[in-house]
Phi, psi and omega in degrees: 000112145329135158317287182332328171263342153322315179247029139295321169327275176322310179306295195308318171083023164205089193181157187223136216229146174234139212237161198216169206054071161268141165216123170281140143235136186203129188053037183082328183279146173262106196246160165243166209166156140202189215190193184220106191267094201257140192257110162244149163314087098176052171175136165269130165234164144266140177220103146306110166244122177302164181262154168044217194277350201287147181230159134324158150323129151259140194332122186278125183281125164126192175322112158266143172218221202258016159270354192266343174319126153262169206234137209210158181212175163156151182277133145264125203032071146063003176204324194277095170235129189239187191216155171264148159232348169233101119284133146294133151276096184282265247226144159295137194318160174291186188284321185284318181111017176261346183246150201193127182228142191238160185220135197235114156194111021252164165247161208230099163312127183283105184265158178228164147088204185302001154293334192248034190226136188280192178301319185300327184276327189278330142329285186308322197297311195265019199234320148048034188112001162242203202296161175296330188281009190281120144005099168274138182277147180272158186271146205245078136339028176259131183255149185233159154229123167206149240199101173275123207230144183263104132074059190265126206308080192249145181332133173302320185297335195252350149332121178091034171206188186236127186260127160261160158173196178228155192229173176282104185139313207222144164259117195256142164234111213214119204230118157229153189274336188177154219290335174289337180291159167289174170243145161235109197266090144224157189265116167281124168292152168260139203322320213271007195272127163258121195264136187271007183123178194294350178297303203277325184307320168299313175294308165334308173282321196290330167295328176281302155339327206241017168264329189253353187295288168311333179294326206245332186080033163215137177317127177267074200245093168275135187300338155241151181211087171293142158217118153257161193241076201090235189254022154243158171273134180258290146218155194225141198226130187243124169263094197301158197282162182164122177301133193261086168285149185267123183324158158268329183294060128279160218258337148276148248187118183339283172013277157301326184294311186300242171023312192279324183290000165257007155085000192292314193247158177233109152214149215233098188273345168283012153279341193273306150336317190249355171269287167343294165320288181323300160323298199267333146302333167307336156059030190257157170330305165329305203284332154274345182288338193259004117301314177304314201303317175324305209304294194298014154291289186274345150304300185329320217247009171315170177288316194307335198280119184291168204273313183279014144257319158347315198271336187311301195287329189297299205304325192265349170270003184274346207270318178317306179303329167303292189306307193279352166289298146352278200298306198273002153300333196044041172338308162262041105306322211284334180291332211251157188268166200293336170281337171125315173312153184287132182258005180260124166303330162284341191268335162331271181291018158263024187226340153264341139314331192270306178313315188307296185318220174037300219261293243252322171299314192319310208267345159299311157303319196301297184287029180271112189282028189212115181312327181287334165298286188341303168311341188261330182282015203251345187278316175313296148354271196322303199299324180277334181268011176255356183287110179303146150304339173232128203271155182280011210252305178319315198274355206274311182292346180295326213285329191276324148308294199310332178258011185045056202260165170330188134311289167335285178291338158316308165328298199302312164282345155270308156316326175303305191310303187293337163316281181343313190295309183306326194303289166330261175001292228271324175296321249220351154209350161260336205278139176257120191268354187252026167212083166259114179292172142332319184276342150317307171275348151323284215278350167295336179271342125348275200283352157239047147270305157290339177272347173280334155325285232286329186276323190282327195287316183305272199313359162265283178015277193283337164323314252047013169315139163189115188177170221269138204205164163271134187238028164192149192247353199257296178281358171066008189272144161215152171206000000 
């Protein structure tokens, strides 16, 4: 068996394969098997039978994580040999301790022959037994990556061509023959990229992925993904298959794609691509909490998802998004003078209002004739020593300077901002979900249209993006 047919095999998403040398590890111990390797749509299992007198381990009670993972190899149909590097214990083990089924994703083909060979070595091979006086070839330095995605939600409009464009480094291609179809991604080194190794070649792809993730609103989690470094494989990664749906709360649109390709709108979506990637390469704290935020964005926002969690997890990734902007912006440095103090007159005295208060409940304690007075100045205490100088309402308009938006759009988002509060306020302690009218559930799809804008429009922002987006998913308009 081929790579290659294997992962056809996988793609078809129904079939059973049979693999033999296994050898597992977990916890310093070494186990042997062979076993049947069954492909289902959106999961690989393995089912292991030990050789001889050998048994599993017994099963650990409580919390599992990924130190509990085994680590696992083995051949298919005789030839096709791969690694595990995380296997799961899906089912529990037989009574005899010999049979064990694993859940493998991803597995990692092992390449041989001319895959595992570099330009230099693959010269010699095929050069062999002739003159000495033969030509050296230079060694080919180039990085490739390419990537399959299962019939992944890519704009419709733009189907059936091949789009190019660039990232720093790398030359990109993003090809479906039709909306029904897989998509297929690859990336080119450009002749002057010089790689600092596979660390960096890797964050890179994974960037240009969590770029398009956003750009389309659907996890880009491809079932296959090779990376060579000249003419060798470096790895070729199998995933089990599963259809990728697409958000509704995206910041773009069939719509539009159609528009920009009929010439009505000027929008460039491989800018939206080299800018995101650009961003998400940077591997900085900023740049994974707004991935990780993303992700948990497009969960929210499955079909599968009742609306009012949805709208739960929104109210709380807009208010995360705020705080962490803040924070990795460093917004409030931008307030304070070379001394540490607040350069705003109000935030001076709200911060000798706070000490005086603070110093004058202490002394309140200090005279309390009762433990039970104490308790009470002692809540107070708290409560004054927990008052921020920036309010989320304070840091949101900081956030909002930082990008220097119009009038308009200033507005729009302040307006966002008061949807938002309420919208919060009122889910989070008032709201009776078993007596909602229509006009209720109207304007709740209304009030998470928008606060799902206001997260898309900050972060194409904070990308650097600027350029026509829906700042509402419900009116569709765009500017």
């Amino acid at each position: 068996m081929t790579a290659d047919e294997f992962v056809k095999i996988a793609r078809g998403g129904s079939d059973k394969l049979r693999v033999d040398s296994i050898i597992l590890t977990f916890g310093g111990q070494e186990f042997h098997g062979s076993g049947t390797m069954q492909i289902e749509q959106g999961e690989i299992k393995l089912v292991v039978h030990l050789n001889g007198e050998e048994k599993f381990p017994d099963p650990k009670v409580g919390i599992h994580t990924k130190r509990d993972t085994w680590q696992l190899k083995g051949v298919i149909e005789y030839h096709l040999e791969f690694r595990c590097d995380r296997a799961m214990v899906v089912s529990p083990r037989d009574m005899f301790g010999k049979w064990q089924t694993f859940g493998l994703n991803p597995v990692y083909l092992i390449h041989s022959g001319l895959d595992a060979m570099s330009s230099h070595e693959r010269h010699a091979f095929f050069t062999q037994g002739e003159s000495e006086s033969q030509p050296i070839v230079n060694e080919d330095n180039s990085v490739c990556f390419t990537a399959l995605l299962q019939e992944y939600p890519f704009f419709e409009p733009l189907c059936g061509k091949k789009w190019e464009g660039e990232i720093e480094g790398f030359n990109f291609t993003l090809e479906k023959e039709n909306d029904a179809a897989d998509l297929h991604v690859i990336l080119n080194s450009k002749q002057d990229y010089a790689s600092a190794g596979e660390t960096e070649d890797e964050n890179k792809f994974q960037a240009f992925m969590s770029a398009l993730a956003f750009l389309t609103g659907a996890n880009a989690w491809p079932y296959r993904i090779e990376h060579r470094r000249g003419r060798r494989k470096i790895s070729d990664m199998i995933r089990a298959t599963g259809r990728l749906s697409r958000i509704s709360h995206t910041p773009f649109s069939n719509g539009l794609a159609f528009d920009a390709v009929v010439g009505n709108k000027n929008w460039n979506f491989q800018d939206v691509l080299k800018k995101g990637t650009a961003f998400f390469e940077a591997n900085s704290k900023l740049s994974k909490e707004i991935s990780n935020l993303l992700f948990l964005f497009r969960e929210a926002d499955a079909k599968e998802v009742h609306s009012d969690i949805t709208m739960i997890s929104l109210c709380a990734l807009f208010e995360n998004l705020v705080q962490l902007l803040f924070r990795e912006l460093k917004l409030e440095e931008e307030t304070k003078n070379s001394d540490g103090t607040y350069k705003d007159t109000v935030l001076q005295f709200f911060i000798q209002a706070k000490e005086k208060l603070k110093a004058q409940i202490n002394q309140q304690i200090d005279l309390a004739s009762t433990t039970i007075e104490g308790e009470g100045w002692k809540r107070m205490s708290g409560a004054v020593g927990s008052a921020a100088p920036f309010t989320i309402r304070e840091k949101f308009q900081a956030v909002l300077k930082h990008f220097q938006l119009d009038e308009q759009w200033r507005k729009e988002m302040e307006n966002s901002f008061k949807t938002w509060h309420a919208v919060r306020q009122h889910l989070f302690h008032y709201k009776d979900r078993t007596s909602q009218s229509e006009d209720d559930l109207k304007k709740a799809i209304l009030d998470q249209c928008q606060i799902a804008g206001t997260i898309n429009f900050l972060i194409l922002k904070l990308i650097g993006y600027s350029g026509l987006m829906r700042a509402n998913s419900f009116w569709g308009d765009y500017r």
